[in-house]
mmCIF file of C-alpha atoms in Angstrom:
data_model
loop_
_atom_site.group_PDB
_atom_site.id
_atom_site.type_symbol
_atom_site.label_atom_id
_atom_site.label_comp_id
_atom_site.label_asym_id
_atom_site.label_seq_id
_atom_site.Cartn_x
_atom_site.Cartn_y
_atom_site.Cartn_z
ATOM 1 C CA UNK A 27 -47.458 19.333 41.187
ATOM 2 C CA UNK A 28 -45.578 20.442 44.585
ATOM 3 C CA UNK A 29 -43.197 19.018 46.704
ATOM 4 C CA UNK A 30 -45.031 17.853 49.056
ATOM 5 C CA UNK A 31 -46.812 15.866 46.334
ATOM 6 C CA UNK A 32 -43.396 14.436 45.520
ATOM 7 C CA UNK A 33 -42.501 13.954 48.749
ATOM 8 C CA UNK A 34 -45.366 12.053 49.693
ATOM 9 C CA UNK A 35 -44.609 9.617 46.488
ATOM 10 C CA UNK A 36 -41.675 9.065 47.303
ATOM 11 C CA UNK A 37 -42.979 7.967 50.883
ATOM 12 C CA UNK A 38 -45.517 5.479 49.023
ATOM 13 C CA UNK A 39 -42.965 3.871 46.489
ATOM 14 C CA UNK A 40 -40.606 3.469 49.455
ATOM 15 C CA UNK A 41 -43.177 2.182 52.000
ATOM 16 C CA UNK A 42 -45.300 -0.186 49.217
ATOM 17 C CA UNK A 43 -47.961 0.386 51.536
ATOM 18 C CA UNK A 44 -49.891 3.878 51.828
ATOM 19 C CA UNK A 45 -51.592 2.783 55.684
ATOM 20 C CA UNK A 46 -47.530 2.778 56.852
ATOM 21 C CA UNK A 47 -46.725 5.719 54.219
ATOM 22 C CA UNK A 48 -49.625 7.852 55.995
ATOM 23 C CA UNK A 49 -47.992 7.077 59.671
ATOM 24 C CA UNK A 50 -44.961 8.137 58.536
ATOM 25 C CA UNK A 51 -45.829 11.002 56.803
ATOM 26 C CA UNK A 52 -48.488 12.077 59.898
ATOM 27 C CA UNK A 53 -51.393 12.504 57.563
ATOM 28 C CA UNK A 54 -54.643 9.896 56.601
ATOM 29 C CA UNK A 55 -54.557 7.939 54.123
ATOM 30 C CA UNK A 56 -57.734 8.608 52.135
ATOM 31 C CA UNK A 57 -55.904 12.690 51.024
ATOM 32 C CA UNK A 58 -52.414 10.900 51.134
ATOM 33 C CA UNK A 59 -54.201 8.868 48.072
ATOM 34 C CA UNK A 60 -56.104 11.780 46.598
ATOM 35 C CA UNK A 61 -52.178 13.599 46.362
ATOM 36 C CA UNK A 62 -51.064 10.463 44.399
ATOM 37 C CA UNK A 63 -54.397 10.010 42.272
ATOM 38 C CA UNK A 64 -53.713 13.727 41.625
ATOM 39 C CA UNK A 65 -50.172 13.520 40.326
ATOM 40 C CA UNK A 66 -51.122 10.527 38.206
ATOM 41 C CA UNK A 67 -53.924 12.467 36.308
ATOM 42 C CA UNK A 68 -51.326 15.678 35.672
ATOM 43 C CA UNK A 69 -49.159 13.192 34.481
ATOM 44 C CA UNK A 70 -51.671 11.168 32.498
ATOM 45 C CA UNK A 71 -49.672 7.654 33.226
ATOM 46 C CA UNK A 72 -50.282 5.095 35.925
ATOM 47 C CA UNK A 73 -47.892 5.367 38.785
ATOM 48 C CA UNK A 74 -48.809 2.666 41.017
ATOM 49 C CA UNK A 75 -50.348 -0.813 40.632
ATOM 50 C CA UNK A 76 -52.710 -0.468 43.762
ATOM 51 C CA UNK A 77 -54.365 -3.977 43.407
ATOM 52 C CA UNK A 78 -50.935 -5.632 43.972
ATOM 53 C CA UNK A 79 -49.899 -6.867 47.552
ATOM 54 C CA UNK A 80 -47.294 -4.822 48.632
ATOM 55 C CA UNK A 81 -48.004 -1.977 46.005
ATOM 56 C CA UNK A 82 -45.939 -2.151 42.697
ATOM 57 C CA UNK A 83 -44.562 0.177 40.576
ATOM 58 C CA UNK A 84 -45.152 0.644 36.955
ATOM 59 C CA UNK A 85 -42.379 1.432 34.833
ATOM 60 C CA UNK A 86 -43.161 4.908 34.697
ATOM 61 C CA UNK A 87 -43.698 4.916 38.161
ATOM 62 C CA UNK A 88 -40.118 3.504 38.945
ATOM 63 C CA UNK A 89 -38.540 6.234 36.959
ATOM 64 C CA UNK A 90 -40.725 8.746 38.024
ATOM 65 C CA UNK A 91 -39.343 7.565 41.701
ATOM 66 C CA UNK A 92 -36.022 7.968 40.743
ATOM 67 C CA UNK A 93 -36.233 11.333 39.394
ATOM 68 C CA UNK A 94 -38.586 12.157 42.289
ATOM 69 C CA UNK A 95 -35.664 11.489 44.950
ATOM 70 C CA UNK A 96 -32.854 13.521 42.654
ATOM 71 C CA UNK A 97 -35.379 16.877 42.768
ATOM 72 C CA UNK A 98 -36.068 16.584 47.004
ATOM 73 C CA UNK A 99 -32.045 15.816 47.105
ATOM 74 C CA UNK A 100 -31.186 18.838 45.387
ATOM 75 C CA UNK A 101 -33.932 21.173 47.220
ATOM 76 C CA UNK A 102 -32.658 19.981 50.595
ATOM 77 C CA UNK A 103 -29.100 20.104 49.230
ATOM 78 C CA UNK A 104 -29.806 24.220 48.156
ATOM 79 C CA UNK A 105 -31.714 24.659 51.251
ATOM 80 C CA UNK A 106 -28.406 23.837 53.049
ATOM 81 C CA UNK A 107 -26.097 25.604 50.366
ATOM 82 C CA UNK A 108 -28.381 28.887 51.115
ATOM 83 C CA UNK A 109 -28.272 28.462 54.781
ATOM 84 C CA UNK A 110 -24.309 28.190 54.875
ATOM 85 C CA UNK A 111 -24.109 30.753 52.837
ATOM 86 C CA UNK A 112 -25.867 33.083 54.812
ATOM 87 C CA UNK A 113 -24.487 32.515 57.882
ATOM 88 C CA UNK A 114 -21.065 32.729 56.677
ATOM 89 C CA UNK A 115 -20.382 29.476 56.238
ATOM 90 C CA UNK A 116 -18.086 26.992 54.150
ATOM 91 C CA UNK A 117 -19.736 24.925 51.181
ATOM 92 C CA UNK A 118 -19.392 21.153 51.849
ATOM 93 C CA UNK A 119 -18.632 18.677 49.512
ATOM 94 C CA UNK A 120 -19.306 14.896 51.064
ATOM 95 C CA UNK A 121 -16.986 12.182 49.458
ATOM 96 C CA UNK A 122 -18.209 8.735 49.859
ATOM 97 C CA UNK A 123 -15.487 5.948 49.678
ATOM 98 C CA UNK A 124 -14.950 2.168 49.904
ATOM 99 C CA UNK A 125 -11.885 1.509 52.033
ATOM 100 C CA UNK A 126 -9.609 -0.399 49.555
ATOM 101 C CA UNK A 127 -9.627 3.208 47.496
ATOM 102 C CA UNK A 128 -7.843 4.774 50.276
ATOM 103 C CA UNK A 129 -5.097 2.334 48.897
ATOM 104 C CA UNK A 130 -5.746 3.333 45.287
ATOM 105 C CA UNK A 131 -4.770 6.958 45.477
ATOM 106 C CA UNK A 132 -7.710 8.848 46.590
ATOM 107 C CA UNK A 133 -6.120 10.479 49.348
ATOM 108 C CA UNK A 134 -4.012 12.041 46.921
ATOM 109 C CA UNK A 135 -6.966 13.304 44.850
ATOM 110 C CA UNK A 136 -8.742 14.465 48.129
ATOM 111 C CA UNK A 137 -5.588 16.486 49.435
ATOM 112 C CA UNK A 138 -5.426 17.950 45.727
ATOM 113 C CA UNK A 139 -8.881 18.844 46.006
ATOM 114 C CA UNK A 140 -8.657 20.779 48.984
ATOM 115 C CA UNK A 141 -5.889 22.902 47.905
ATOM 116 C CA UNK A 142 -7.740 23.675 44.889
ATOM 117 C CA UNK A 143 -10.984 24.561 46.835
ATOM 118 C CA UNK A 144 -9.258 26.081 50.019
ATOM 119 C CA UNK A 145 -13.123 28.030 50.826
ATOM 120 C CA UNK A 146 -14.864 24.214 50.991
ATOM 121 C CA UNK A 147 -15.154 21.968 53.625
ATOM 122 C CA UNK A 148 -14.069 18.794 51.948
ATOM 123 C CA UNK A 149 -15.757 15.857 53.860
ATOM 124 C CA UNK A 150 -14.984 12.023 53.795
ATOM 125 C CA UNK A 151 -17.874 9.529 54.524
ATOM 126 C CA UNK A 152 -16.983 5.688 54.390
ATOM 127 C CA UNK A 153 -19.934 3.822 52.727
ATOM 128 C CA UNK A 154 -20.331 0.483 50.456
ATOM 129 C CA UNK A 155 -20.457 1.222 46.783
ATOM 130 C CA UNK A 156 -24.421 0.649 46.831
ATOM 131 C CA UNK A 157 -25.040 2.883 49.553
ATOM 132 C CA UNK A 158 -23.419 5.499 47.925
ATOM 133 C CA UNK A 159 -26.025 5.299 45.264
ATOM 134 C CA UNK A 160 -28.688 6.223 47.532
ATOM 135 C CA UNK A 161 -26.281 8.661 49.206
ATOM 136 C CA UNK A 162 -26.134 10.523 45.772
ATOM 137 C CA UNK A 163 -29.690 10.601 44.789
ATOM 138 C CA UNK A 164 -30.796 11.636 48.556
ATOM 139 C CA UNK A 165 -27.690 14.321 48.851
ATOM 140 C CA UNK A 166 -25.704 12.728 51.557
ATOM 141 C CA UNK A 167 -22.861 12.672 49.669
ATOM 142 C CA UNK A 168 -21.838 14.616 46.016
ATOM 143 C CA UNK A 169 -19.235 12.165 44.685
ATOM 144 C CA UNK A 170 -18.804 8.644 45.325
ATOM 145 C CA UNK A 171 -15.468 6.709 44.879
ATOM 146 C CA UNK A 172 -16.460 2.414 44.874
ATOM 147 C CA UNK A 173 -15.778 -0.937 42.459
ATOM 148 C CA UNK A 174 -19.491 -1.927 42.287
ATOM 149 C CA UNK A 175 -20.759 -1.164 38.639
ATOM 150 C CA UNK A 176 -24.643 0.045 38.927
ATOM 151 C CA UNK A 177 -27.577 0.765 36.232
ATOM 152 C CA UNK A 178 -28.945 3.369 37.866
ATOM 153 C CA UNK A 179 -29.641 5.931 35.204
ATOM 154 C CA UNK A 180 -29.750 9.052 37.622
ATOM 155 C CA UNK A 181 -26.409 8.100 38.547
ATOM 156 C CA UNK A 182 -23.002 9.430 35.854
ATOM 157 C CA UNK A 183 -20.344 6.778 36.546
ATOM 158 C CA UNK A 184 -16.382 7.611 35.279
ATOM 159 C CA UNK A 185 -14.163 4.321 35.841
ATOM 160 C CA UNK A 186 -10.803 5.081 36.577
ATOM 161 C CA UNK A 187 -9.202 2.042 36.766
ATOM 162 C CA UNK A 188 -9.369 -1.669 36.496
ATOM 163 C CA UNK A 189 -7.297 -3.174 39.082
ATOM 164 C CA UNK A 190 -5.639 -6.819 39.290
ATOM 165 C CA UNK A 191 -6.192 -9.047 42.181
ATOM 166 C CA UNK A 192 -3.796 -10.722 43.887
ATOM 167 C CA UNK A 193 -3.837 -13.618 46.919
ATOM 168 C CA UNK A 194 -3.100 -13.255 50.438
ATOM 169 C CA UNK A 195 -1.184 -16.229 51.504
ATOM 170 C CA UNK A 196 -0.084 -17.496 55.002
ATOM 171 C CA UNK A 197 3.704 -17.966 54.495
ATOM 172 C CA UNK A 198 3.126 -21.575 55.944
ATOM 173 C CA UNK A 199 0.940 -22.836 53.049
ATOM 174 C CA UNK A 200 2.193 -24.830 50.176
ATOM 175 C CA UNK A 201 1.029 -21.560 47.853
ATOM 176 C CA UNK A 202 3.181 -19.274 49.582
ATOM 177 C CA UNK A 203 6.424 -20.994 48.207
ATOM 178 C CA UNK A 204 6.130 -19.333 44.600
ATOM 179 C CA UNK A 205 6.101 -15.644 43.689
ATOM 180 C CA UNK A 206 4.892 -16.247 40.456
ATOM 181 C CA UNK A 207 1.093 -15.967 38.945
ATOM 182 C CA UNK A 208 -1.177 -18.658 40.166
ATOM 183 C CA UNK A 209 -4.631 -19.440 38.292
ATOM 184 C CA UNK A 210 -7.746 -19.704 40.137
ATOM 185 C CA UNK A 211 -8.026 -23.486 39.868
ATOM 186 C CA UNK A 212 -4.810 -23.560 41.965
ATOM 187 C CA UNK A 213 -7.006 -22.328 44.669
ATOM 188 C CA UNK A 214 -8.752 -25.827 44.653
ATOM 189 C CA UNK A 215 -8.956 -27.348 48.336
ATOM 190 C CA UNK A 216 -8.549 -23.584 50.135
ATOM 191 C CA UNK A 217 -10.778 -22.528 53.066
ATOM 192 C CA UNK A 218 -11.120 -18.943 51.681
ATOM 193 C CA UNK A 219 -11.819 -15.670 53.461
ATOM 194 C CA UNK A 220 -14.327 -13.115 51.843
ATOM 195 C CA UNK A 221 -15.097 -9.343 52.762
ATOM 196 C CA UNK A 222 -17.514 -7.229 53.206
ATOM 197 C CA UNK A 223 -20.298 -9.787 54.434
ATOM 198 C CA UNK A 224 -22.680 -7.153 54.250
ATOM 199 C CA UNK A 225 -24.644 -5.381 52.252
ATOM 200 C CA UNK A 226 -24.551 -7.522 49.604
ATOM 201 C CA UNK A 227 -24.036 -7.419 45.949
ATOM 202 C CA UNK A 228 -20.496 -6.711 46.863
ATOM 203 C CA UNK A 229 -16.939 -7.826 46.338
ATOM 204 C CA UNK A 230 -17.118 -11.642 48.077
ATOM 205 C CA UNK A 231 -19.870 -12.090 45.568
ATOM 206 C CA UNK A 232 -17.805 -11.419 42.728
ATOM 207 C CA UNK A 233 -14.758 -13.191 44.065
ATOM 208 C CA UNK A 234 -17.359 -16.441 44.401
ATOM 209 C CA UNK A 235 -18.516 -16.362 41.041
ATOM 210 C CA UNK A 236 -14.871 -15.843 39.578
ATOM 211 C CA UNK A 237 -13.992 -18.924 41.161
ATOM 212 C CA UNK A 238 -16.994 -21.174 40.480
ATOM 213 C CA UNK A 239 -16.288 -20.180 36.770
ATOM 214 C CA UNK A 240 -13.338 -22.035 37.062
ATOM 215 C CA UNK A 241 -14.493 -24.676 38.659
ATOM 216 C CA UNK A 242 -13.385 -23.715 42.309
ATOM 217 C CA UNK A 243 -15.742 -24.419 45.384
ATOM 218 C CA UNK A 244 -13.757 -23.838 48.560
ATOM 219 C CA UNK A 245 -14.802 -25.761 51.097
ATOM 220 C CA UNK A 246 -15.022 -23.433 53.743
ATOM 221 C CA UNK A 247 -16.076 -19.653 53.394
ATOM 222 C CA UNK A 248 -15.643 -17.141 56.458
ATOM 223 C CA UNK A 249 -17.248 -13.833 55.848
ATOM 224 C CA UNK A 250 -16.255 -11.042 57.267
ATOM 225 C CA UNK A 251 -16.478 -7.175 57.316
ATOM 226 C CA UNK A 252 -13.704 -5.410 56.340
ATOM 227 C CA UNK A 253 -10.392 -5.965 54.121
ATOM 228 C CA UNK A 254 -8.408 -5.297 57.376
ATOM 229 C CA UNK A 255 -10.384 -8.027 59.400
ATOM 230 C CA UNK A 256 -10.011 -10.547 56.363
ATOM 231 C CA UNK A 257 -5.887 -9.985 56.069
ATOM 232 C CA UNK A 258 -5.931 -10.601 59.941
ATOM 233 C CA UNK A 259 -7.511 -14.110 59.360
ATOM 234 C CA UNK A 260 -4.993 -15.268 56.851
ATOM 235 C CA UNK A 261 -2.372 -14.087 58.712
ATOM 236 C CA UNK A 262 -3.697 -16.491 61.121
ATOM 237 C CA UNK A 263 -3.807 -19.233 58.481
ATOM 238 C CA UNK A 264 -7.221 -19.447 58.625
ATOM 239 C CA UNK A 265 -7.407 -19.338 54.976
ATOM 240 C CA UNK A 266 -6.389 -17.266 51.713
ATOM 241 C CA UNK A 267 -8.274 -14.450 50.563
ATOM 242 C CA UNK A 268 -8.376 -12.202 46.770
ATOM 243 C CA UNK A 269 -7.743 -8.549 47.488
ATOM 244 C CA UNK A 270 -6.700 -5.830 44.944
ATOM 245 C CA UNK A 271 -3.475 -5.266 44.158
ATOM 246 C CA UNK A 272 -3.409 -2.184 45.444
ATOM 247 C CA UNK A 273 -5.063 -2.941 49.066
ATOM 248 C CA UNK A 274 -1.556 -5.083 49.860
ATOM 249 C CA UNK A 275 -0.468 -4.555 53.266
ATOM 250 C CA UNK A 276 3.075 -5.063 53.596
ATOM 251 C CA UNK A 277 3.691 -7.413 56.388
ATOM 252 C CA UNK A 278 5.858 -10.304 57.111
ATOM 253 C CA UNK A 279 2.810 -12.747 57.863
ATOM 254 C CA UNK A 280 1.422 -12.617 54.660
ATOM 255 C CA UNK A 281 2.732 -13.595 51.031
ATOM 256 C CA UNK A 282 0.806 -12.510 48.107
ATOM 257 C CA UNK A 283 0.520 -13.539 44.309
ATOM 258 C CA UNK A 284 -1.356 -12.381 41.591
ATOM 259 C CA UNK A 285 -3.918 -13.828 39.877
ATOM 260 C CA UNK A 286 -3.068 -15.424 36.322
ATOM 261 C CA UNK A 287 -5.921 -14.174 34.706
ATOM 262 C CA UNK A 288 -5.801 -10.514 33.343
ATOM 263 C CA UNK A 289 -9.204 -9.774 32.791
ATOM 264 C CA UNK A 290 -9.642 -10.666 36.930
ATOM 265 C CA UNK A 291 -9.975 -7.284 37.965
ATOM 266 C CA UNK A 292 -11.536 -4.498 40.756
ATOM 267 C CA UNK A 293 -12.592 -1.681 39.058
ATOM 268 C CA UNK A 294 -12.500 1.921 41.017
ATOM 269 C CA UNK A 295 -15.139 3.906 39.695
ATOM 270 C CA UNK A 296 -16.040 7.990 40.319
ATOM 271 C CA UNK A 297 -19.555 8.471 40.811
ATOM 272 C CA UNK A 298 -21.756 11.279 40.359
ATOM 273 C CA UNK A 299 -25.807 12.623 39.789
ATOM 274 C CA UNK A 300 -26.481 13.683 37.105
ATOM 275 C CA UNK A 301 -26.463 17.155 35.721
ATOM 276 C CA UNK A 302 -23.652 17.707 38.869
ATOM 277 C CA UNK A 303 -21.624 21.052 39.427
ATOM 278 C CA UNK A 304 -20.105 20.644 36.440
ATOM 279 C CA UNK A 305 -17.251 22.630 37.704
ATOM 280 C CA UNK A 306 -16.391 20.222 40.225
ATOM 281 C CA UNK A 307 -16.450 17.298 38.453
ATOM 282 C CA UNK A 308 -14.429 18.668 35.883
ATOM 283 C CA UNK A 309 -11.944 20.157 38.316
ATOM 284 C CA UNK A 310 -12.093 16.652 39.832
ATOM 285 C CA UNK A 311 -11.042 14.579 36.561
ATOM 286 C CA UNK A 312 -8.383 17.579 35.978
ATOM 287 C CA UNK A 313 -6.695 16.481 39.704
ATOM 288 C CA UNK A 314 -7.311 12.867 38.645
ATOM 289 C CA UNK A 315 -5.362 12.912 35.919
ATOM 290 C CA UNK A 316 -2.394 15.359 36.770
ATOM 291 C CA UNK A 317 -2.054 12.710 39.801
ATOM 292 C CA UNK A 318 -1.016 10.054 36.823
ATOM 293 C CA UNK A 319 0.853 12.587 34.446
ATOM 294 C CA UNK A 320 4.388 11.558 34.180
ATOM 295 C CA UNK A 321 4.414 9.123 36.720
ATOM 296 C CA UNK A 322 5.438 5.436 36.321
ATOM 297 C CA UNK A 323 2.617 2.427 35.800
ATOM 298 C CA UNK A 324 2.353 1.363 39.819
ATOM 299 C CA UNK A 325 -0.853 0.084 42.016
ATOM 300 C CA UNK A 326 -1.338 3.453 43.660
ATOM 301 C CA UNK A 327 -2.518 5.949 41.098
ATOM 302 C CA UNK A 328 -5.428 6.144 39.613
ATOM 303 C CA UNK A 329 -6.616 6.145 35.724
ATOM 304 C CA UNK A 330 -3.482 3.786 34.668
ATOM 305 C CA UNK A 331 -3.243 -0.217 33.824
ATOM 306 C CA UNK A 332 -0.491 -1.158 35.996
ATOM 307 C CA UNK A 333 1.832 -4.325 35.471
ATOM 308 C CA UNK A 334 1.573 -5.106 39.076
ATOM 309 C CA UNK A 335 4.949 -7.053 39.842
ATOM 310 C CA UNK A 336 4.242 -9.307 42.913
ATOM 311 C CA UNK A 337 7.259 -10.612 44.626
ATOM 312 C CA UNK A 338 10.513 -10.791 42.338
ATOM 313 C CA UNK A 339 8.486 -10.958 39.297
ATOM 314 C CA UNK A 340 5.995 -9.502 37.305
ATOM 315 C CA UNK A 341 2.994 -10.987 35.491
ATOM 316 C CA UNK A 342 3.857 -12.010 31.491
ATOM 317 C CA UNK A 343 1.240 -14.219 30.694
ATOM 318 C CA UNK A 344 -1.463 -13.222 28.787
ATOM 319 C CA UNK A 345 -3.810 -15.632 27.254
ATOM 320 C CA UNK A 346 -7.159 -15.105 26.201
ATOM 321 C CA UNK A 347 -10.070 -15.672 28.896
ATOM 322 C CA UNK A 348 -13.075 -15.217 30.113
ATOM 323 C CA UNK A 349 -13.251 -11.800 31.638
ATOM 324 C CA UNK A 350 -14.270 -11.360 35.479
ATOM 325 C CA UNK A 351 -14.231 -8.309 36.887
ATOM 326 C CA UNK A 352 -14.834 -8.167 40.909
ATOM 327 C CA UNK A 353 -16.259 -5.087 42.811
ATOM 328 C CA UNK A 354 -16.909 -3.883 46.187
#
């Protein structure tokens, strides 16, 4: 087995289809088959379930797919490493980051980082939590810093921090006039605002299904793209929109108030492939946590459980409930 045998696997599992796989890959399809026949009998397991319309994988064939795109990652990955290398260059290390982490203390990590690794070219690329799944396991990126929670057993996942959400409120609406918890059935009757509309899984999903647990159907939804976009809108009373606590922007238009439901929470979550420069990741958890040594429990550092006072008062309710915890 070579890598071009992988890489044309890959292709197929991708494709579904080996006539399209073959175009792509600028070969014919008859010895683009032969490759994958080939690799099945080295393996002695099935692969692909030919007979199906578009092709499916077997089980072994799905991992086998996963693994497949970790190995071409890494050779294109130390193809690059050798190349910099040799030409004098700086090692890179690609972040990939969700915007509302930017609020949660990751630029503090990231500065940290480069002072610790002054010889690497430290570079940020902004990309939804699933994306950065793919960006891992194809070597776009090396680390990925999102709230989605994935099963994706190629991918090592660390989670830093659950996170409370809070409302944004027009200052105009009824809601606005308390600073105190509200619980999501309060939000009966609100035209709500929801971000990222795309891709999806991704936050407004979760923030959908926390409501309809409690019984909440809003009777108007606007999607939009970003948290910035969706803060604009209620600003502009279009509606009221869940955020995490630490993605407040302080502004006069807007009032927020946390949700009265503890277990309603964001997660921020460090991804990485496995078997990773170990060295890295353990230099980043080091930076991680001397970020939080010492300091007191507030929305903007990572690895704590803060008490997230909103307005003149803090949350001091706890009752038992159904836990819902929201990504993006």
């Amino acid at each position: 087995m070579d890598l071009r045998q992988l890489k044309y696997f890959v292709t197929v599992a991708r494709e579904r289809n080996f006539t399209r796989a073959a175009e792509l890959l600028h070969i014919a399809q008859p010895p683009l088959s032969r490759q994958i026949q080939q690799m099945e009998e080295e393996l002695g397991v099935q692969l692909l379930v030919r007979s199906s319309r578009p092709i499916r994988l077997t089980d072994a064939g799905r991992l086998f797919y996963e693994e497949a795109q970790q190995v071409l990652g890494r050779v294109e990955q130390m193809k690059d490493a050798a190349r910099r290398v040799g030409h004098g260059e700086r090692r890179v290390i690609s972040i990939g980051f969700v915007a509302s982490t930017l609020y949660g203390g990751l630029p503090t990590v990231v500065r940290r980082l480069r002072q610790a690794r002054p010889e690497a070219d430290v570079r940020l690329v902004e990309m939804m939590s699933g994306q950065q799944v793919e960006g891992l396991k194809n070597g776009r990126i090396d680390i990925g810093f999102g709230r989605i929670r994935t099963s994706d057993l190629s991918v090592e996942r660390l989670i830093l921090r659950e996170e409370r959400l809070v409302v944004a409120i027009p200052p105009a609406f009824a809601l606005a006039a308390e600073d105190t918890p509200l619980t999501p059935a309060e939000l009966k009757g609100q035209k709500l605002v929801v971000y990222p509309s795309d891709p999806r899984p991704s936050f407004a999903d979760q923030v959908l299904s926390l409501l309809r647990d409690h019984g909440v159907r809003p009777p108007e939804v606007q999607e939009v793209r970003e948290l910035q976009t969706a803060l604009g809108l209620v600003a502009a009373e279009t509606g009221v929109c869940l955020i995490p606590a630490s993605a407040r922007l302080q502004r006069s238009d807007l009032k927020y108030r946390l949700i009265d439901d503890e277990h309603a929470t964001s997660p921020i979550i460090m991804s990485y492939r496995r078997n990773e420069d170990e060295a890295l990741i353990a230099l980043l958890k080091q930076l991680i946590r001397r970020d939080v040594r010492g300091k007191p429990a507030v929305a903007g550092h990572l690895l704590q459980s803060p008490a997230y006072a909103v307005g003149s008062r803090s949350h001091a309710r706890h009752r038992p409930r159904q836990r819902h915890r929201c990504a993006a």
